[in-house]
Amino acid sequence: MKQNNIQEVLKNHPLVPVVTIHSEDEIEPIISALRKRNVYCIEVTLRTDFAFEALRIIKDRYSDITLGVGTVVNTQQIDELVEIGVDFIVSPGLTSRLYYHFMTSKIPFIPGASTPSEIMQALEYGCDTLKFFPANLFGGIKALKTYGNVFPQVKFCPTGGVNESTFEEYLDLDNVISVGGSWMTK
Ligand code: 3PG
């Protein structure tokens, strides 16, 4: 199954809020803000010492939230995420080592790509659902339109610099499956 069936996860969650959590008291307000927007999905970045604990807490207390993890860059992190039982993994890029570890983990995953060669490399591994990152720095909507002509088989989740006034335009593109970013909780 391609990328452990990431498309099944993303098609239910057109908005993927990217959050960085430093302490337990931040969790409840973040989840409440998301629920108010009807968003039942979260991507917790592995950018703080508290991130793994935050994942465990959300997994235990908020069963209605689809629990994702971002900024995953090495195989040790993937092993810990298997133990926690997260719902999906986001990575800023892709290496062969990571690809095989992701597949073995059985967790749905979406790797990042921003250039044509990176997209082609991902396609060689059989990945057709990619995070377009950092979207705003690599051409944004215009780039995605061009990639739609060149790589019609690829679906993207643009992330990076997307905001309240641009996310709908991204979502309207045929080759965009969902949109990620931190604006939803700011
Ligand atoms: C990130 O890596 O921090 C995400 O891409 C979110 O980016 P944003 O803060 O620009 O939405």
Coordinates of N, CA and C and ligand atoms in Angstrom, one line a residue:
M1 N 0.8 -1.2 0.0 CA 0.0 0.0 0.0 C 0.9 1.2 0.0
K2 N 0.5 2.2 -0.9 CA 1.4 3.4 -1.0 C 1.5 4.2 0.3
Q3 N 2.7 4.4 0.7 CA 2.9 5.2 1.9 C 2.0 4.8 3.1
N4 N 1.7 3.5 3.2 CA 0.8 3.0 4.2 C -0.5 3.7 4.2
N5 N -0.9 4.1 3.0 CA -2.3 4.6 2.8 C -2.5 6.0 3.4
I6 N -1.5 6.9 3.2 CA -1.6 8.3 3.7 C -2.8 9.0 3.1
Q7 N -3.2 8.7 1.9 CA -4.3 9.4 1.3 C -5.6 9.2 2.0
E8 N -5.8 8.1 2.6 CA -7.0 7.8 3.4 C -7.0 8.8 4.6
V9 N -5.9 9.1 5.2 CA -5.8 10.0 6.3 C -6.1 11.4 5.8
L10 N -5.4 11.8 4.8 CA -5.5 13.3 4.4 C -6.8 13.6 3.8
K11 N -7.4 12.7 3.1 CA -8.7 13.1 2.4 C -9.7 13.4 3.5
N12 N -9.6 12.9 4.7 CA -10.5 13.3 5.7 C -10.1 14.6 6.5
H13 N -8.9 15.1 6.2 CA -8.4 16.2 6.9 C -7.7 17.2 5.9
P14 N -8.5 18.0 5.3 CA -8.0 19.0 4.3 C -7.1 20.0 5.0
L15 N -7.3 20.2 6.3 CA -6.4 21.2 7.0 C -5.6 20.4 8.0
V16 N -4.3 20.6 7.9 CA -3.3 19.9 8.9 C -2.6 21.0 9.7
P17 N -3.1 21.3 10.9 CA -2.4 22.3 11.7 C -1.1 21.8 12.2
V18 N -0.1 22.6 12.0 CA 1.3 22.3 12.4 C 1.5 23.1 13.8
V19 N 1.7 22.3 14.8 CA 1.9 23.0 16.1 C 3.2 22.5 16.8
T20 N 3.8 23.4 17.5 CA 5.0 23.1 18.3 C 4.6 23.3 19.8
I21 N 4.8 22.3 20.6 CA 4.3 22.3 21.9 C 5.5 22.3 22.9
H22 N 5.5 23.2 23.9 CA 6.6 23.3 24.8 C 6.2 22.7 26.2
S23 N 4.9 22.7 26.5 CA 4.5 22.3 27.9 C 3.1 21.8 27.8
E24 N 2.7 21.1 28.9 CA 1.4 20.5 28.9 C 0.2 21.5 28.9
D25 N 0.5 22.6 29.6 CA -0.6 23.6 29.6 C -1.0 24.2 28.2
E26 N -0.1 24.0 27.3 CA -0.5 24.5 25.9 C -1.5 23.6 25.2
I27 N -1.6 22.4 25.6 CA -2.3 21.4 24.8 C -3.8 21.7 24.7
E28 N -4.4 21.8 25.9 CA -5.9 22.0 25.9 C -6.4 23.2 25.0
P29 N -5.7 24.4 25.2 CA -6.1 25.5 24.4 C -6.0 25.3 22.9
I30 N -4.9 24.6 22.5 CA -4.7 24.3 21.1 C -5.8 23.4 20.6
I31 N -6.1 22.3 21.3 CA -7.1 21.4 20.8 C -8.5 22.1 20.8
S32 N -8.8 22.9 21.8 CA -10.1 23.7 21.8 C -10.2 24.6 20.5
A33 N -9.1 25.3 20.3 CA -9.1 26.2 19.1 C -9.3 25.4 17.8
L34 N -8.8 24.2 17.7 CA -8.9 23.4 16.5 C -10.4 22.9 16.4
R35 N -10.9 22.4 17.5 CA -12.3 21.9 17.5 C -13.3 23.0 17.1
K36 N -13.0 24.2 17.6 CA -13.9 25.3 17.2 C -13.9 25.6 15.7
R37 N -12.8 25.2 15.1 CA -12.7 25.4 13.6 C -13.2 24.1 12.9
N38 N -13.6 23.1 13.7 CA -14.0 21.8 13.1 C -12.8 21.1 12.5
V39 N -11.6 21.3 13.1 CA -10.4 20.6 12.7 C -10.1 19.5 13.7
Y40 N -10.1 18.3 13.3 CA -9.9 17.1 14.2 C -8.6 16.4 13.8
C41 N -7.6 17.1 13.6 CA -6.3 16.6 13.2 C -5.2 17.5 13.7
I42 N -4.0 16.9 14.0 CA -2.9 17.8 14.4 C -1.6 17.2 14.0
E43 N -0.7 18.1 13.7 CA 0.7 17.6 13.4 C 1.6 18.3 14.4
V44 N 2.1 17.5 15.4 CA 3.0 18.0 16.4 C 4.4 17.9 15.9
T45 N 5.1 19.0 15.9 CA 6.5 18.9 15.4 C 7.4 18.4 16.5
L46 N 8.4 17.7 16.0 CA 9.5 17.2 17.0 C 10.6 18.2 17.1
R47 N 10.2 19.4 17.6 CA 11.1 20.5 17.7 C 11.3 21.0 19.1
T48 N 10.7 20.3 20.0 CA 10.9 20.6 21.5 C 11.2 19.4 22.2
D49 N 11.8 19.5 23.4 CA 12.0 18.4 24.3 C 10.7 17.7 24.7
F50 N 9.7 18.5 24.7 CA 8.4 18.1 25.3 C 7.5 17.3 24.2
A51 N 8.0 17.3 23.0 CA 7.2 16.9 21.8 C 6.6 15.4 22.0
F52 N 7.5 14.5 22.4 CA 7.1 13.1 22.6 C 6.0 13.0 23.7
E53 N 6.3 13.7 24.8 CA 5.3 13.7 25.9 C 4.0 14.3 25.4
A54 N 4.0 15.3 24.7 CA 2.8 15.9 24.1 C 2.0 14.9 23.3
L55 N 2.7 14.2 22.5 CA 2.1 13.1 21.7 C 1.4 12.1 22.5
R56 N 2.1 11.7 23.6 CA 1.5 10.7 24.5 C 0.2 11.2 25.1
I57 N 0.3 12.5 25.6 CA -0.9 13.1 26.3 C -2.1 13.2 25.3
I58 N -1.8 13.7 24.1 CA -2.9 13.8 23.1 C -3.5 12.5 22.8
K59 N -2.6 11.5 22.6 CA -3.1 10.1 22.3 C -4.0 9.6 23.4
D60 N -3.6 9.8 24.6 CA -4.4 9.4 25.8 C -5.7 10.1 26.0
R61 N -5.7 11.4 25.8 CA -6.8 12.2 26.2 C -7.8 12.7 25.1
Y62 N -7.3 12.6 23.9 CA -8.2 13.2 22.8 C -8.3 12.2 21.7
S63 N -9.2 11.3 21.9 CA -9.3 10.2 21.0 C -10.0 10.6 19.7
D64 N -10.7 11.8 19.7 CA -11.3 12.3 18.5 C -10.3 13.0 17.5
I65 N -9.1 13.1 18.0 CA -8.1 13.9 17.2 C -7.2 12.9 16.4
T66 N -7.0 13.0 15.1 CA -6.1 12.3 14.3 C -4.7 12.8 14.6
L67 N -3.8 12.0 15.2 CA -2.6 12.4 15.7 C -1.4 12.2 14.7
G68 N -0.9 13.4 14.3 CA 0.3 13.3 13.3 C 1.5 13.9 14.0
V69 N 2.6 13.6 13.4 CA 3.9 14.1 13.9 C 4.7 14.7 12.7
G70 N 5.3 15.8 13.0 CA 6.1 16.5 11.9 C 7.6 16.6 12.3
T71 N 8.4 17.1 11.3 CA 9.8 17.3 11.5 C 10.5 15.9 11.9
V72 N 10.0 14.9 11.3 CA 10.7 13.6 11.5 C 11.8 13.4 10.5
V73 N 13.0 13.2 11.1 CA 14.2 13.2 10.2 C 15.1 12.0 10.4
N74 N 14.8 11.2 11.4 CA 15.7 10.0 11.5 C 14.9 8.7 12.0
T75 N 15.5 7.6 11.9 CA 14.8 6.3 12.1 C 14.5 6.1 13.6
Q76 N 15.4 6.6 14.5 CA 15.1 6.4 15.9 C 13.8 7.1 16.3
Q77 N 13.5 8.3 15.7 CA 12.2 8.9 16.0 C 11.1 8.1 15.5
I78 N 11.2 7.4 14.3 CA 10.1 6.6 13.8 C 9.9 5.4 14.8
D79 N 10.9 4.8 15.3 CA 10.8 3.7 16.3 C 9.9 4.2 17.5
E80 N 10.2 5.3 18.0 CA 9.5 5.8 19.2 C 8.0 6.1 18.8
L81 N 7.8 6.6 17.6 CA 6.4 6.9 17.1 C 5.6 5.6 16.9
V82 N 6.2 4.6 16.6 CA 5.5 3.3 16.4 C 5.1 2.9 17.8
E83 N 5.9 3.0 18.8 CA 5.6 2.7 20.2 C 4.4 3.5 20.7
I84 N 4.4 4.8 20.4 CA 3.3 5.7 20.8 C 2.0 5.4 20.1
G85 N 2.2 5.0 18.8 CA 1.0 4.7 18.0 C 0.3 5.9 17.4
V86 N 1.1 6.7 16.8 CA 0.6 7.9 16.1 C -0.1 7.5 14.8
D87 N -0.9 8.4 14.3 CA -1.7 8.1 13.1 C -1.1 8.4 11.8
F88 N -0.2 9.4 11.8 CA 0.6 9.7 10.5 C 1.8 10.5 10.8
I89 N 2.8 10.4 9.9 CA 4.1 11.0 10.1 C 4.3 12.0 8.9
V90 N 4.9 13.1 9.2 CA 5.3 14.1 8.1 C 6.8 14.3 8.3
S91 N 7.4 14.3 7.1 CA 8.9 14.5 7.1 C 9.2 15.6 6.2
P92 N 10.2 16.5 6.5 CA 10.5 17.6 5.5 C 11.1 17.1 4.2
G93 N 11.7 15.9 4.2 CA 12.3 15.4 3.0 C 12.3 13.9 3.0
L94 N 13.1 13.3 2.1 CA 13.1 11.8 2.0 C 14.5 11.3 1.7
T95 N 14.9 10.2 2.4 CA 16.1 9.5 2.1 C 15.7 8.0 1.9
S96 N 16.6 7.2 1.3 CA 16.3 5.8 1.1 C 16.1 5.1 2.5
R97 N 17.0 5.5 3.4 CA 16.9 4.9 4.8 C 15.5 5.2 5.4
L98 N 15.1 6.4 5.3 CA 13.9 6.8 5.9 C 12.7 6.2 5.2
Y99 N 12.8 6.1 3.9 CA 11.7 5.5 3.1 C 11.4 4.1 3.6
Y100 N 12.4 3.3 3.7 CA 12.2 1.9 4.1 C 11.8 1.7 5.5
H101 N 12.3 2.6 6.4 CA 11.9 2.6 7.8 C 10.4 3.0 7.9
F102 N 10.0 4.0 7.1 CA 8.6 4.5 7.1 C 7.7 3.3 6.7
M103 N 8.1 2.6 5.6 CA 7.2 1.5 5.1 C 7.1 0.4 6.2
T104 N 8.2 0.1 6.8 CA 8.2 -1.0 7.8 C 7.4 -0.6 9.0
S105 N 7.3 0.7 9.3 CA 6.6 1.2 10.5 C 5.1 0.9 10.4
K106 N 4.6 0.8 9.1 CA 3.2 0.7 8.8 C 2.4 1.9 9.1
I107 N 3.0 3.0 9.5 CA 2.3 4.2 9.8 C 2.2 5.1 8.5
P108 N 1.0 5.6 8.2 CA 0.9 6.4 7.0 C 1.9 7.6 7.1
F109 N 2.6 7.9 6.0 CA 3.6 9.0 6.0 C 3.6 9.8 4.8
I110 N 4.0 11.1 4.9 CA 4.1 12.0 3.8 C 5.4 12.7 3.8
P111 N 6.3 12.4 2.9 CA 7.6 13.1 2.9 C 7.6 14.4 2.1
G112 N 8.5 15.2 2.4 CA 8.6 16.5 1.8 C 9.4 16.5 0.5
A113 N 9.0 17.3 -0.5 CA 9.7 17.5 -1.7 C 9.4 18.9 -2.2
S114 N 10.4 19.5 -2.8 CA 10.2 20.9 -3.3 C 10.6 21.1 -4.8
T115 N 11.5 20.3 -5.2 CA 12.0 20.5 -6.6 C 11.6 19.3 -7.5
P116 N 11.7 19.5 -8.8 CA 11.4 18.4 -9.7 C 12.2 17.1 -9.5
S117 N 13.5 17.3 -9.2 CA 14.3 16.1 -9.0 C 13.9 15.3 -7.7
E118 N 13.5 16.1 -6.7 CA 13.1 15.5 -5.4 C 11.7 14.8 -5.6
I119 N 10.9 15.4 -6.4 CA 9.6 14.7 -6.7 C 9.8 13.4 -7.5
M120 N 10.7 13.5 -8.5 CA 11.0 12.3 -9.3 C 11.7 11.2 -8.4
Q121 N 12.5 11.6 -7.5 CA 13.1 10.6 -6.6 C 12.0 9.9 -5.7
A122 N 11.1 10.8 -5.2 CA 10.0 10.2 -4.4 C 9.2 9.2 -5.2
L123 N 8.9 9.6 -6.5 CA 8.1 8.7 -7.4 C 8.8 7.4 -7.6
E124 N 10.2 7.4 -7.7 CA 10.9 6.2 -7.8 C 10.7 5.2 -6.7
Y125 N 10.5 5.8 -5.5 CA 10.2 5.0 -4.3 C 8.7 4.5 -4.3
G126 N 7.9 5.1 -5.2 CA 6.5 4.8 -5.2 C 5.7 5.7 -4.3
C127 N 6.3 6.9 -4.0 CA 5.5 7.9 -3.2 C 4.8 8.9 -4.2
D128 N 3.5 9.0 -4.1 CA 2.8 9.9 -5.0 C 2.0 11.0 -4.2
T129 N 2.3 11.1 -2.9 CA 1.6 12.0 -2.0 C 2.7 12.7 -1.2
L130 N 2.9 14.0 -1.5 CA 4.1 14.7 -1.0 C 3.8 16.0 -0.3
K131 N 4.5 16.3 0.7 CA 4.4 17.6 1.3 C 5.2 18.6 0.4
F132 N 4.6 19.6 0.0 CA 5.4 20.6 -0.8 C 5.9 21.7 0.2
F133 N 7.2 21.6 0.4 CA 7.7 22.4 1.6 C 9.1 22.9 1.2
P134 N 9.4 24.2 1.6 CA 8.5 25.2 2.1 C 7.7 25.9 1.0
A135 N 6.4 25.7 0.9 CA 5.6 26.1 -0.2 C 5.8 27.5 -0.7
N136 N 5.8 28.4 0.2 CA 5.9 29.8 -0.2 C 7.3 30.2 -0.8
L137 N 8.3 29.5 -0.3 CA 9.7 29.8 -0.8 C 10.0 29.1 -2.1
F138 N 9.2 28.1 -2.5 CA 9.5 27.3 -3.7 C 8.4 27.5 -4.8
G139 N 7.8 28.7 -4.7 CA 6.9 29.1 -5.9 C 5.4 29.0 -5.6
G140 N 5.0 28.5 -4.4 CA 3.6 28.5 -4.0 C 2.7 28.0 -5.0
I141 N 1.6 28.7 -5.2 CA 0.5 28.2 -6.1 C 0.9 28.1 -7.5
K142 N 1.8 29.0 -8.0 CA 2.2 28.9 -9.4 C 3.1 27.7 -9.6
A143 N 3.9 27.3 -8.7 CA 4.7 26.1 -8.8 C 3.8 24.9 -8.8
L144 N 2.8 24.8 -7.9 CA 1.9 23.7 -7.9 C 1.2 23.5 -9.2
K145 N 0.8 24.6 -9.8 CA 0.1 24.5 -11.1 C 1.0 23.9 -12.1
T146 N 2.2 24.3 -12.1 CA 3.2 23.8 -13.1 C 3.5 22.3 -12.8
Y147 N 3.6 21.9 -11.5 CA 3.8 20.5 -11.1 C 2.6 19.7 -11.5
G148 N 1.4 20.3 -11.5 CA 0.2 19.6 -11.9 C 0.3 19.2 -13.4
N149 N 0.9 20.0 -14.2 CA 1.1 19.6 -15.6 C 2.2 18.6 -15.8
V150 N 3.2 18.7 -15.1 CA 4.4 17.8 -15.3 C 4.3 16.5 -14.5
F151 N 3.7 16.5 -13.3 CA 3.5 15.3 -12.5 C 2.0 15.2 -12.1
P152 N 1.2 14.9 -13.1 CA -0.3 14.8 -12.8 C -0.6 13.7 -11.8
Q153 N 0.2 12.8 -11.6 CA -0.1 11.7 -10.7 C 0.2 12.0 -9.2
V154 N 0.8 13.2 -9.0 CA 1.2 13.5 -7.6 C 0.2 14.4 -6.9
K155 N -0.1 14.1 -5.7 CA -0.9 15.0 -4.8 C 0.0 15.6 -3.8
F156 N -0.3 16.9 -3.5 CA 0.6 17.6 -2.6 C -0.2 18.1 -1.4
C157 N 0.6 18.3 -0.3 CA 0.1 19.0 0.9 C 1.0 20.2 1.1
P158 N 0.7 21.3 0.4 CA 1.6 22.5 0.6 C 1.7 23.0 2.0
T159 N 2.8 23.3 2.5 CA 3.0 23.7 3.9 C 4.2 24.7 3.9
G160 N 4.1 25.7 4.7 CA 5.1 26.7 4.8 C 4.6 28.0 4.2
G161 N 4.3 29.0 5.1 CA 3.8 30.3 4.6 C 2.4 30.3 4.2
V162 N 1.7 29.2 4.3 CA 0.2 29.3 4.0 C -0.5 30.0 5.1
N163 N -1.5 30.7 4.8 CA -2.2 31.5 5.9 C -3.7 31.5 5.6
E164 N -4.4 32.2 6.5 CA -5.9 32.3 6.4 C -6.3 32.9 5.0
S165 N -5.6 33.8 4.4 CA -6.1 34.3 3.2 C -5.6 33.5 2.0
T166 N -4.7 32.6 2.1 CA -4.3 31.8 0.9 C -4.7 30.4 0.9
F167 N -5.1 29.8 2.1 CA -5.3 28.4 2.1 C -6.4 27.8 1.2
E168 N -7.4 28.6 1.0 CA -8.5 28.2 0.1 C -8.1 28.1 -1.3
E169 N -7.2 29.0 -1.7 CA -6.7 29.0 -3.1 C -5.9 27.8 -3.4
Y170 N -5.1 27.4 -2.3 CA -4.3 26.2 -2.4 C -5.2 25.0 -2.5
L171 N -6.2 24.9 -1.7 CA -7.1 23.7 -1.6 C -7.9 23.6 -2.9
D172 N -8.1 24.7 -3.6 CA -8.9 24.6 -4.9 C -8.1 23.9 -6.0
L173 N -6.8 23.8 -5.8 CA -6.0 23.2 -6.9 C -6.3 21.7 -7.0
D174 N -6.4 21.1 -8.2 CA -6.7 19.7 -8.3 C -5.6 18.8 -7.7
N175 N -4.4 19.2 -7.7 CA -3.3 18.4 -7.2 C -3.0 18.6 -5.7
V176 N -3.9 19.3 -5.0 CA -3.7 19.6 -3.6 C -4.7 18.7 -2.8
I177 N -4.2 17.9 -1.9 CA -5.1 17.0 -1.2 C -5.4 17.6 0.2
S178 N -4.4 18.4 0.7 CA -4.7 19.1 2.0 C -3.6 20.1 2.1
V179 N -3.8 21.0 3.1 CA -2.9 22.1 3.3 C -2.5 22.1 4.8
G180 N -1.2 22.4 5.0 CA -0.7 22.4 6.3 C -0.1 23.8 6.7
G181 N -0.1 24.0 8.1 CA 0.5 25.3 8.5 C 0.2 25.6 9.9
S182 N 0.9 26.6 10.4 CA 0.7 26.9 11.9 C -0.3 28.0 12.1
W183 N -0.8 28.6 10.9 CA -1.7 29.8 11.1 C -3.0 29.5 11.9
M184 N -3.4 28.2 11.9 CA -4.7 27.9 12.5 C -4.7 28.0 14.0
T185 N -3.6 28.0 14.6 CA -3.6 28.0 16.1 C -2.9 29.3 16.5
K186 N -2.7 30.3 15.6 CA -2.0 31.5 16.1 C -3.0 32.6 16.3
Ligands
3PG1 C1 6.7 24.3 9.6 O1 7.6 23.6 9.2 O2 6.9 25.0 10.6 C2 5.5 24.3 8.8 O3 5.7 24.2 7.5 C3 4.6 25.4 9.1 O4 5.0 26.5 8.5 P1 4.2 27.9 8.8 O5 4.5 28.3 10.2 O6 4.8 28.9 7.8 O7 2.7 27.6 8.6

